Short mmCIF file of C-alpha atoms and ligand atoms in Angstrom, two decimals:
data_model
loop_
_atom_site.label_atom_id
_atom_site.label_comp_id
_atom_site.label_asym_id
_atom_site.label_seq_id
_atom_site.Cartn_x
_atom_site.Cartn_y
_atom_site.Cartn_z
CA MET A 111 -88.53 56.83 9.16
CA ILE A 112 -86.25 58.93 11.37
CA ASP A 113 -84.52 55.82 12.75
CA LEU A 114 -83.48 54.42 9.36
CA THR A 115 -79.77 54.25 8.67
CA ILE A 116 -78.55 55.59 5.34
CA VAL A 117 -77.95 52.02 4.13
CA GLU A 118 -81.51 51.01 5.02
CA ALA A 119 -83.05 54.16 3.56
CA LEU A 120 -81.24 53.70 0.25
CA LYS A 121 -82.70 50.19 -0.09
CA LYS A 122 -86.21 51.48 0.59
CA LEU A 123 -85.74 54.38 -1.79
CA LYS A 124 -84.51 52.06 -4.53
CA SER A 125 -87.41 49.66 -4.07
CA ARG A 126 -89.67 52.75 -4.00
CA GLU A 127 -91.12 51.69 -0.68
CA ILE A 128 -90.51 55.26 0.47
CA SER A 129 -89.91 58.44 -1.50
CA ALA A 130 -87.19 61.02 -1.01
CA THR A 131 -89.89 63.62 -0.45
CA GLU A 132 -91.44 61.61 2.40
CA LEU A 133 -88.04 61.03 3.94
CA THR A 134 -87.20 64.72 3.66
CA ARG A 135 -90.55 65.82 5.09
CA ALA A 136 -90.05 63.52 8.07
CA HIS A 137 -86.72 65.21 8.78
CA LEU A 138 -88.11 68.70 8.22
CA SER A 139 -90.86 68.10 10.76
CA ARG A 140 -88.29 66.76 13.19
CA ILE A 141 -86.35 70.01 12.67
CA GLU A 142 -89.52 71.99 13.28
CA LYS A 143 -90.13 70.08 16.48
CA PHE A 144 -86.64 69.96 17.98
CA GLY A 145 -84.53 72.35 15.92
CA SER A 146 -84.65 75.36 18.20
CA GLU A 147 -84.26 73.31 21.38
CA LEU A 148 -81.15 71.58 20.05
CA ASN A 149 -79.90 74.70 18.22
CA CYS A 150 -78.09 72.37 15.83
CA TYR A 151 -78.62 74.43 12.67
CA ILE A 152 -77.52 78.00 12.06
CA THR A 153 -79.48 78.11 8.81
CA THR A 154 -82.12 75.64 7.64
CA THR A 155 -82.89 75.24 3.96
CA PRO A 156 -86.34 73.59 3.76
CA GLU A 157 -87.16 74.85 0.26
CA ARG A 158 -83.87 73.68 -1.12
CA ALA A 159 -84.37 70.35 0.67
CA LEU A 160 -87.78 69.76 -0.92
CA ALA A 161 -86.45 70.71 -4.36
CA ASP A 162 -83.49 68.34 -3.90
CA ALA A 163 -85.89 65.59 -2.83
CA ALA A 164 -88.20 66.14 -5.79
CA ALA A 165 -85.25 65.90 -8.16
CA ALA A 166 -84.14 62.68 -6.45
CA ASP A 167 -87.62 61.20 -6.77
CA GLU A 168 -87.64 62.00 -10.49
CA ARG A 169 -84.35 60.19 -10.92
CA TYR A 170 -85.64 57.17 -9.00
CA ALA A 171 -88.71 57.14 -11.23
CA ALA A 172 -86.54 57.36 -14.32
CA GLY A 173 -84.33 54.52 -13.05
CA THR A 174 -81.24 56.76 -12.96
CA PRO A 175 -80.62 57.39 -9.26
CA ARG A 176 -77.33 58.76 -7.95
CA VAL A 177 -75.33 57.05 -5.16
CA LEU A 178 -76.96 58.87 -2.26
CA ASP A 179 -80.08 60.09 -3.96
CA GLY A 180 -82.61 61.52 -1.53
CA ILE A 181 -80.56 61.20 1.67
CA PRO A 182 -81.14 64.25 3.92
CA ILE A 183 -77.91 65.61 5.38
CA ALA A 184 -76.49 68.45 7.48
CA MET A 185 -73.52 70.47 6.21
CA LYS A 186 -71.19 71.99 8.79
CA ASP A 187 -71.44 75.76 8.34
CA LEU A 188 -67.77 75.96 7.48
CA PHE A 189 -68.27 74.67 3.93
CA ALA A 190 -69.09 77.42 1.46
CA THR A 191 -72.46 76.85 -0.20
CA ARG A 192 -73.35 78.97 -3.23
CA GLY A 193 -76.23 81.33 -2.49
CA ILE A 194 -76.60 80.02 1.08
CA ARG A 195 -75.15 81.99 3.95
CA THR A 196 -71.94 80.47 5.32
CA THR A 197 -71.04 81.88 8.71
CA ALA A 198 -68.31 79.74 10.34
CA ALA A 199 -70.45 80.54 13.42
CA SER A 200 -68.81 83.97 13.51
CA HIS A 201 -70.24 87.47 13.67
CA MET A 202 -67.51 88.27 11.13
CA LEU A 203 -69.27 86.15 8.48
CA GLU A 204 -72.80 86.43 9.82
CA ASN A 205 -74.12 87.73 6.51
CA PHE A 206 -71.62 86.16 4.11
CA VAL A 207 -73.26 84.50 1.11
CA PRO A 208 -70.63 82.74 -1.03
CA GLU A 209 -70.56 82.97 -4.81
CA TYR A 210 -69.08 79.51 -5.03
CA GLU A 211 -69.60 75.97 -3.79
CA SER A 212 -66.94 74.10 -1.78
CA THR A 213 -65.66 70.90 -3.35
CA ILE A 214 -67.12 68.79 -0.54
CA SER A 215 -70.62 70.31 -0.67
CA GLN A 216 -70.54 70.03 -4.48
CA LYS A 217 -69.77 66.32 -4.13
CA TYR A 218 -72.80 65.96 -1.85
CA ILE A 219 -74.92 67.67 -4.52
CA ASP A 220 -73.51 65.41 -7.23
CA ALA A 221 -74.31 62.36 -5.10
CA GLY A 222 -77.96 63.44 -4.92
CA THR A 223 -78.17 64.24 -1.20
CA VAL A 224 -80.80 66.58 0.22
CA LEU A 225 -79.46 69.63 2.03
CA LEU A 226 -81.40 70.26 5.25
CA GLY A 227 -79.26 73.11 6.47
CA LYS A 228 -75.97 74.48 7.71
CA ALA A 229 -74.95 72.98 11.04
CA ASN A 230 -73.76 74.93 14.07
CA LEU A 231 -70.13 74.77 15.24
CA ASP A 232 -67.52 76.54 17.31
CA GLU A 233 -66.55 79.92 15.84
CA PHE A 234 -64.10 79.16 13.01
CA ALA A 235 -64.02 75.58 14.41
CA MET A 236 -62.03 76.71 17.45
CA GLY A 237 -63.35 74.95 20.52
CA THR A 238 -64.53 71.68 22.02
CA PHE A 239 -68.13 72.25 23.19
CA SER A 240 -69.37 74.45 20.28
CA LYS A 241 -69.84 77.13 22.93
CA THR A 242 -67.75 79.67 21.05
CA SER A 243 -70.47 79.84 18.34
CA TYR A 244 -71.83 83.36 17.82
CA PHE A 245 -75.23 81.65 17.50
CA GLY A 246 -75.13 79.90 20.87
CA ALA A 247 -74.17 76.29 21.55
CA PRO A 248 -75.95 73.24 20.14
CA VAL A 249 -77.31 70.81 22.74
CA SER A 250 -76.91 67.05 22.88
CA PRO A 251 -80.10 65.07 22.29
CA TRP A 252 -78.99 62.62 25.02
CA GLN A 253 -80.69 63.28 28.39
CA ARG A 254 -81.63 66.59 26.91
CA GLU A 255 -83.20 68.02 30.04
CA ARG A 256 -79.62 68.12 31.39
CA LYS A 257 -78.43 70.42 28.55
CA LEU A 258 -75.24 68.55 27.79
CA THR A 259 -72.71 69.53 25.17
CA ALA A 260 -72.88 67.78 21.80
CA GLY A 261 -69.14 68.42 21.59
CA GLY A 262 -67.20 70.63 19.25
CA SER A 263 -66.35 71.95 16.95
CA SER A 264 -68.69 69.85 14.77
CA GLY A 265 -71.31 69.85 17.55
CA GLY A 266 -74.19 71.06 15.37
CA THR A 267 -73.75 68.08 13.07
CA THR A 268 -73.52 65.57 15.94
CA SER A 269 -76.56 67.10 17.65
CA ALA A 270 -78.54 66.94 14.39
CA VAL A 271 -77.51 63.39 13.47
CA ALA A 272 -77.92 61.93 16.97
CA GLY A 273 -81.33 63.61 17.32
CA GLY A 274 -82.63 62.49 13.92
CA LEU A 275 -82.57 65.99 12.42
CA ALA A 276 -80.32 64.63 9.65
CA MET A 277 -79.26 61.13 8.56
CA GLY A 278 -75.61 62.05 8.40
CA GLY A 279 -73.45 65.06 7.82
CA THR A 280 -70.10 66.70 7.50
CA GLY A 281 -67.57 67.88 10.01
CA THR A 282 -64.01 69.07 9.98
CA ASP A 283 -61.31 67.79 12.29
CA THR A 284 -58.27 69.95 13.01
CA GLY A 285 -57.52 68.54 16.45
CA GLY A 286 -60.48 66.28 17.19
CA SER A 287 -63.54 68.22 16.08
CA ILE A 288 -65.17 65.25 14.36
CA ARG A 289 -64.08 62.46 16.69
CA PHE A 290 -64.68 64.09 20.07
CA PRO A 291 -68.27 65.26 19.40
CA ALA A 292 -69.08 61.91 17.77
CA SER A 293 -67.71 60.02 20.77
CA ILE A 294 -69.92 61.76 23.34
CA THR A 295 -73.09 61.56 21.23
CA GLY A 296 -72.92 57.84 20.37
CA LEU A 297 -72.02 58.44 16.73
CA VAL A 298 -69.31 57.48 14.27
CA GLY A 299 -66.93 60.29 13.35
CA VAL A 300 -64.28 59.89 10.67
CA LYS A 301 -61.12 61.96 10.40
CA PRO A 302 -59.74 60.63 7.12
CA THR A 303 -56.09 60.69 6.12
CA TYR A 304 -54.99 64.31 5.61
CA GLY A 305 -55.26 65.04 1.90
CA LEU A 306 -57.95 62.46 1.13
CA CYS A 307 -60.83 64.98 1.22
CA SER A 308 -60.51 68.40 -0.37
CA ARG A 309 -60.35 71.51 1.79
CA TRP A 310 -61.22 73.78 -1.12
CA GLY A 311 -64.03 76.16 -0.18
CA CYS A 312 -63.90 75.15 3.46
CA VAL A 313 -63.23 78.12 5.77
CA ALA A 314 -59.61 77.66 6.86
CA PHE A 315 -58.55 77.26 10.48
CA ALA A 316 -55.12 75.55 10.44
CA SER A 317 -54.48 74.41 6.89
CA SER A 318 -51.88 71.72 7.61
CA LEU A 319 -54.29 70.03 10.05
CA ASP A 320 -57.83 70.74 8.77
CA THR A 321 -59.49 67.53 7.61
CA PRO A 322 -63.08 67.30 6.35
CA GLY A 323 -64.88 64.05 7.14
CA PRO A 324 -68.28 62.45 7.69
CA ILE A 325 -70.41 61.91 10.81
CA ALA A 326 -73.09 59.22 10.86
CA ARG A 327 -74.88 56.75 13.11
CA THR A 328 -73.18 53.62 11.79
CA VAL A 329 -69.76 52.86 10.39
CA ASP A 330 -71.30 51.61 7.14
CA ASP A 331 -73.14 54.92 6.72
CA ALA A 332 -69.95 56.84 7.44
CA ALA A 333 -68.08 54.75 4.86
CA ILE A 334 -70.61 55.60 2.14
CA LEU A 335 -70.38 59.28 2.99
CA LEU A 336 -66.59 59.13 2.93
CA SER A 337 -66.76 57.46 -0.50
CA ILE A 338 -68.44 60.51 -1.97
CA MET A 339 -66.16 62.98 -0.15
CA ALA A 340 -62.80 61.44 -1.02
CA GLY A 341 -60.72 62.01 -4.11
CA HIS A 342 -58.10 64.27 -5.64
CA ASP A 343 -59.00 67.92 -6.14
CA PRO A 344 -56.69 70.03 -8.32
CA LYS A 345 -58.04 73.13 -6.56
CA ASP A 346 -56.48 72.04 -3.23
CA SER A 347 -52.69 71.93 -3.40
CA THR A 348 -52.51 69.54 -0.43
CA SER A 349 -55.04 67.12 -1.90
CA ALA A 350 -53.39 63.73 -2.40
CA PRO A 351 -53.03 62.68 -6.03
CA ASN A 352 -53.83 59.06 -6.94
CA GLN A 353 -55.63 58.32 -3.68
CA ASN A 354 -59.25 57.51 -3.25
CA PHE A 355 -61.69 55.75 -1.00
CA HIS A 356 -64.52 53.78 -2.38
CA VAL A 357 -66.85 51.19 -0.94
CA GLU A 358 -69.51 49.56 -3.10
CA SER A 359 -71.65 48.21 -0.27
CA GLU A 360 -71.39 47.33 3.40
CA LEU A 361 -67.88 46.89 4.83
CA GLU A 362 -66.34 43.41 4.95
CA PRO A 363 -65.29 41.92 8.30
CA ILE A 364 -61.60 42.21 9.15
CA LEU A 365 -61.81 39.94 12.23
CA GLY A 366 -63.00 36.37 12.74
CA ASN A 367 -62.74 33.25 10.58
CA GLY A 368 -59.05 32.93 11.32
CA LYS A 369 -58.19 36.39 9.95
CA LYS A 370 -54.93 37.82 11.29
CA LEU A 371 -54.85 41.33 12.67
CA ARG A 372 -52.34 42.95 15.02
CA ILE A 373 -53.87 45.72 17.09
CA GLY A 374 -51.62 48.17 18.90
CA ILE A 375 -52.27 49.89 22.21
CA ILE A 376 -50.32 53.07 22.92
CA LYS A 377 -48.13 52.60 25.98
CA GLU A 378 -47.92 56.31 26.82
CA PHE A 379 -51.71 56.62 27.02
CA LYS A 380 -51.88 53.98 29.75
CA ASP A 381 -51.02 56.43 32.52
CA VAL A 382 -53.42 59.11 31.37
CA GLU A 383 -56.32 59.50 33.76
CA ILE A 384 -59.64 58.48 32.27
CA SER A 385 -63.01 57.72 33.83
CA ALA A 386 -63.53 54.27 35.35
CA ASP A 387 -66.27 53.66 32.77
CA MET A 388 -64.02 54.48 29.84
CA LYS A 389 -61.29 52.26 31.25
CA LYS A 390 -63.67 49.36 31.67
CA LEU A 391 -65.31 49.72 28.26
CA PHE A 392 -61.93 50.05 26.56
CA GLU A 393 -60.70 46.86 28.21
CA THR A 394 -63.93 45.02 27.35
CA ARG A 395 -63.68 46.00 23.69
CA ILE A 396 -60.03 44.90 23.60
CA ALA A 397 -61.10 41.54 25.06
CA ASP A 398 -63.79 41.29 22.36
CA MET A 399 -61.24 41.88 19.63
CA LYS A 400 -58.93 39.33 21.19
CA SER A 401 -61.62 36.68 21.30
CA ALA A 402 -62.32 37.42 17.65
CA GLY A 403 -58.72 36.45 16.94
CA ALA A 404 -56.82 39.75 17.04
CA GLU A 405 -53.33 39.86 18.45
CA ILE A 406 -52.85 42.76 20.88
CA VAL A 407 -49.43 44.42 21.00
CA GLU A 408 -48.10 47.38 22.94
CA VAL A 409 -46.60 50.18 20.84
CA SER A 410 -44.81 53.35 21.83
CA ILE A 411 -45.32 56.89 20.51
CA PRO A 412 -42.74 58.50 22.84
CA ASN A 413 -43.75 62.15 22.36
CA ILE A 414 -47.49 61.67 22.18
CA LEU A 415 -48.14 63.51 25.43
CA ASP A 416 -46.38 66.56 23.96
CA ALA A 417 -48.83 66.59 21.06
CA LEU A 418 -51.18 68.95 22.87
CA ALA A 419 -48.50 71.57 23.43
CA ALA A 420 -47.30 71.30 19.84
CA TYR A 421 -50.86 71.50 18.51
CA TYR A 422 -51.70 74.59 20.55
CA ILE A 423 -48.72 76.35 18.97
CA ILE A 424 -49.07 75.17 15.39
CA ALA A 425 -52.86 75.54 15.12
CA PRO A 426 -53.01 79.13 16.43
CA ALA A 427 -49.97 80.06 14.32
CA GLU A 428 -51.67 78.91 11.14
CA ALA A 429 -54.98 80.39 12.25
CA SER A 430 -53.48 83.81 12.86
CA SER A 431 -52.25 83.81 9.29
CA ASN A 432 -55.44 82.37 7.78
CA LEU A 433 -57.72 84.78 9.62
CA ALA A 434 -55.71 87.85 8.65
CA ARG A 435 -58.00 88.07 5.62
CA TYR A 436 -60.96 89.23 7.71
CA ASP A 437 -60.09 92.88 7.72
CA GLY A 438 -63.37 94.57 6.86
CA VAL A 439 -62.14 95.38 3.37
CA ARG A 440 -62.59 92.29 1.27
CA TYR A 441 -65.69 90.59 2.66
CA GLY A 442 -67.59 89.99 5.83
CA LEU A 443 -68.22 92.48 8.61
CA ARG A 444 -66.88 96.05 8.37
CA VAL A 445 -66.86 98.52 11.23
CA GLU A 446 -65.89 101.97 9.95
CA GLY A 447 -62.94 103.62 11.72
CA SER A 448 -61.16 106.96 11.51
CA ASP A 449 -58.63 105.56 9.01
CA ILE A 450 -57.88 102.18 7.45
CA TYR A 451 -55.93 100.87 10.48
CA ASP A 452 -58.69 101.93 12.80
CA THR A 453 -61.19 100.14 10.53
CA TYR A 454 -59.10 96.94 10.72
CA LYS A 455 -58.94 97.16 14.48
CA LYS A 456 -62.60 97.93 15.03
CA THR A 457 -63.73 95.28 12.55
CA ARG A 458 -61.61 92.53 14.06
CA ALA A 459 -62.45 93.51 17.63
CA ALA A 460 -66.17 93.43 16.87
CA GLY A 461 -66.18 90.47 14.48
CA PHE A 462 -64.18 87.85 16.38
CA GLY A 463 -65.22 86.26 19.66
CA GLU A 464 -62.99 85.86 22.68
CA GLU A 465 -61.53 82.43 21.88
CA VAL A 466 -60.71 83.38 18.29
CA GLN A 467 -59.00 86.55 19.51
CA ARG A 468 -57.02 84.53 22.05
CA ARG A 469 -55.77 82.24 19.27
CA MET A 470 -54.84 85.19 17.04
CA ILE A 471 -52.75 86.60 19.86
CA ILE A 472 -51.06 83.26 20.68
CA GLY A 473 -50.46 82.60 16.99
CA THR A 474 -48.96 86.00 16.33
CA ALA A 475 -46.76 85.70 19.41
CA VAL A 476 -45.32 82.28 18.54
CA LEU A 477 -44.54 83.45 15.01
CA SER A 478 -42.78 86.63 16.15
CA SER A 479 -39.03 86.74 15.51
CA GLU A 480 -38.18 86.37 19.23
CA SER A 481 -40.40 83.31 19.69
CA TYR A 482 -40.26 81.54 16.37
CA ASP A 483 -37.33 79.23 17.15
CA VAL A 484 -38.30 78.36 20.71
CA TYR A 485 -41.99 77.83 20.05
CA PHE A 486 -42.96 77.31 16.45
CA MET A 487 -39.85 75.41 15.28
CA GLN A 488 -39.81 73.33 18.42
CA ALA A 489 -43.47 72.40 17.91
CA ALA A 490 -42.72 71.50 14.30
CA ARG A 491 -39.95 69.16 15.51
CA VAL A 492 -42.28 67.46 18.00
CA ARG A 493 -44.76 67.04 15.19
CA ARG A 494 -42.16 65.32 13.04
CA LEU A 495 -41.17 62.99 15.92
CA ILE A 496 -44.79 61.99 16.47
CA ALA A 497 -45.39 61.32 12.78
CA ASP A 498 -42.23 59.18 12.60
CA ALA A 499 -43.21 57.30 15.75
CA PHE A 500 -46.58 56.41 14.20
CA THR A 501 -44.78 55.07 11.13
CA ARG A 502 -42.56 52.92 13.34
CA ALA A 503 -45.50 51.74 15.45
CA PHE A 504 -47.24 50.55 12.29
CA GLU A 505 -44.30 48.23 11.62
CA GLN A 506 -45.39 46.33 14.73
CA CYS A 507 -49.14 46.43 14.25
CA ASP A 508 -51.81 46.95 11.59
CA LEU A 509 -54.09 49.31 13.47
CA ILE A 510 -54.03 51.16 16.79
CA VAL A 511 -56.90 51.65 19.23
CA CYS A 512 -57.22 54.21 22.03
CA PRO A 513 -59.96 56.14 23.85
CA ALA A 514 -61.52 59.11 22.05
CA GLY A 515 -61.89 61.08 25.26
CA ALA A 516 -61.72 60.64 29.01
CA GLY A 517 -65.38 60.76 29.97
CA THR A 518 -68.98 61.39 28.96
CA ALA A 519 -70.56 64.67 27.79
CA MET A 520 -70.45 67.50 30.31
CA PRO A 521 -73.19 70.06 30.94
CA LEU A 522 -72.93 73.11 28.71
CA ASP A 523 -72.71 75.37 31.71
CA SER A 524 -69.54 73.67 33.02
CA ASP A 525 -67.06 76.35 33.89
CA LEU A 526 -63.76 75.31 32.30
CA SER A 527 -60.69 77.47 31.73
CA PRO A 528 -59.22 77.66 28.22
CA LEU A 529 -56.46 75.26 29.27
CA GLU A 530 -58.99 72.78 30.65
CA TYR A 531 -60.77 72.82 27.30
CA TYR A 532 -57.49 72.33 25.46
CA ALA A 533 -56.66 69.34 27.66
CA LEU A 534 -59.79 67.53 26.41
CA ASP A 535 -58.05 67.11 23.05
CA LEU A 536 -55.31 64.92 24.52
CA PHE A 537 -56.42 61.74 22.74
CA THR A 538 -57.13 63.30 19.35
CA VAL A 539 -54.58 65.94 18.33
CA ALA A 540 -51.63 63.60 17.68
CA MET A 541 -53.44 62.01 14.71
CA ASN A 542 -53.86 65.43 13.11
CA LEU A 543 -50.19 66.25 13.63
CA ALA A 544 -49.30 62.93 11.97
CA GLY A 545 -51.96 63.17 9.25
CA VAL A 546 -53.07 59.58 9.87
CA PRO A 547 -56.69 58.39 9.59
CA ALA A 548 -58.66 57.98 12.82
CA VAL A 549 -62.27 57.05 13.48
CA SER A 550 -64.26 57.39 16.67
CA THR A 551 -66.84 54.66 17.11
CA PRO A 552 -69.22 53.93 20.00
CA ALA A 553 -67.50 51.82 22.68
CA GLY A 554 -70.50 51.46 24.97
CA LEU A 555 -72.59 53.30 27.53
CA ALA A 556 -71.21 54.60 30.81
CA THR A 557 -72.99 53.93 34.11
CA ASN A 558 -74.76 57.31 33.74
CA GLY A 559 -76.32 56.07 30.50
CA LEU A 560 -74.26 58.32 28.25
CA PRO A 561 -72.15 57.09 25.33
CA LEU A 562 -68.37 56.82 25.22
CA GLY A 563 -66.28 56.40 22.11
CA MET A 564 -63.00 54.83 21.18
CA GLN A 565 -60.69 55.44 18.27
CA VAL A 566 -59.17 53.26 15.60
CA VAL A 567 -56.07 54.73 13.98
CA GLY A 568 -54.27 53.50 10.86
CA ARG A 569 -51.42 54.13 8.46
CA ARG A 570 -51.82 56.99 6.03
CA PHE A 571 -54.42 56.03 3.39
CA ASP A 572 -55.39 52.87 5.25
CA ASP A 573 -58.80 54.46 5.90
CA LEU A 574 -60.64 51.34 4.74
CA ARG A 575 -59.19 49.01 7.38
CA VAL A 576 -59.66 51.68 10.05
CA LEU A 577 -63.37 51.74 9.24
CA GLN A 578 -63.56 47.95 9.05
CA LEU A 579 -62.25 47.56 12.59
CA ALA A 580 -64.44 50.44 13.80
CA LYS A 581 -67.44 48.51 12.49
CA HIS A 582 -66.52 45.48 14.61
CA ILE A 583 -66.18 47.67 17.68
CA GLN A 584 -69.55 49.30 17.05
CA GLN A 585 -71.10 45.85 16.76
CA PHE A 586 -69.41 44.61 19.95
CA ALA A 587 -70.60 47.70 21.80
CA GLY A 588 -74.17 47.43 20.56
CA VAL A 589 -75.11 50.97 21.61
CA ASP A 590 -78.68 51.73 20.54
CA ASN A 591 -78.35 55.17 18.97
CA ARG A 592 -81.69 55.37 17.19
CA PRO A 593 -82.86 58.99 17.49
CA THR A 594 -86.37 58.16 18.69
CA LYS A 595 -84.83 56.01 21.40
CA ILE A 596 -82.54 58.85 22.48
CA MET A 597 -85.05 61.71 22.45
CA GLY A 598 -88.49 60.32 21.70
CA GLU A 599 -90.80 60.48 18.68
N1 LIG B 274 -60.73 71.45 20.24
C1 LIG B 274 -59.68 71.72 19.30
C2 LIG B 274 -59.45 73.19 19.20
O1 LIG B 274 -60.10 73.91 19.88
C3 LIG B 274 -59.96 71.09 17.98
C4 LIG B 274 -60.78 71.91 17.07
C5 LIG B 274 -60.94 71.29 15.72
O2 LIG B 274 -60.59 70.14 15.50
N2 LIG B 274 -61.44 72.09 14.80
O3 LIG B 274 -58.63 73.65 18.48
#
């Protein structure tokens, strides 16, 4: 049952061949068996899951099922869940139990999904290997004796979904946190158009970049999850009005049968060093698309290699402002000091980990009056140039493809400097700066047997076509990502 896709499971649930309770129990025993080894959940919610499943079964029996009734999922522990601890993987929020439900998690409830637990992540979603988590890093189910990273920051969700400890789940992508972990775990990760999915009730990192999105094993599964997540939310001022995403059933082909599609390749990425495997798989997938009738064109995003520098100014700047609220007074951790300022200092020193503190310091520095013009404003200009360049590139092509990362998953004990971690985001951050939709989909397996992913990028709100092309690529690649194949029964 663990290997079923969401699409397959829904058919079996509807025909009552399986029950939501059975499906949920299968996942709960998988969590019991592998949960602590993979460390993919910060909090599991087995009682809630069984209650959700029982309610779904009643609706199936009554002939009134909801869209995703009975599908067991993992929720990144950045989305506030009423009555269930929401930590952002930080000591600061270790014991925070929200009084409210985030819009996204509410939509999952309304769709009838079963909540298995809150998935691990980098502290406040800052990181690339989920190693900054106060609760320790999640592990990839692939070649698990090697203790590889499941990526970050949504690494708990990718570990859970790839290992069969959830059928799908949520992530957030500020600079690549959905796409990068999905790419190295053989999964599909969707960063929708900025504004398509509500941020309300999601712990803020960098508000102008934060994008909630789904993670699943197939593009069709990801599309169904995105359908329930998308839509205007009056509670989020940056939520796009009059935009939605909805698929009724499996995605239609966008290639073949004489269909015309112009696919762009980014010129500036051609000189970036990537592994020989990634290079080869990327070229093979391009050849596949060509033989299916796509026209391949070269496009230019002149400043794309400056995206990293701009991102690592803008994101910390916004973070330093967003995280000012954790002061020991309003909620979360409080370490008593000699006066109020001392309490602030002690609370923030004890509550935030090293990487979060580094970002607070960078963010505060680039926003200071001496640095604002040279750093923050300059980064904002680069951001504008990149966004405009994407708009121009999409006059020459319908969709763009590029690698999702340079190589396969690294061991968790790799010793990288902060800058080396930041450099891993080279292929993903530009899409956040531009707000355009981007999906990472399996491109194939490297010679070491580990998965590699590639991205499809589209115009703002062209999320549907992005997913359609991603589905073709996943089919061309044919990576077997069934959990029992990856890590056994
Ligand atoms: N790795 C990036 C960072 O550390 C992206 C994180 C994210 O998308 N949340 O900021």
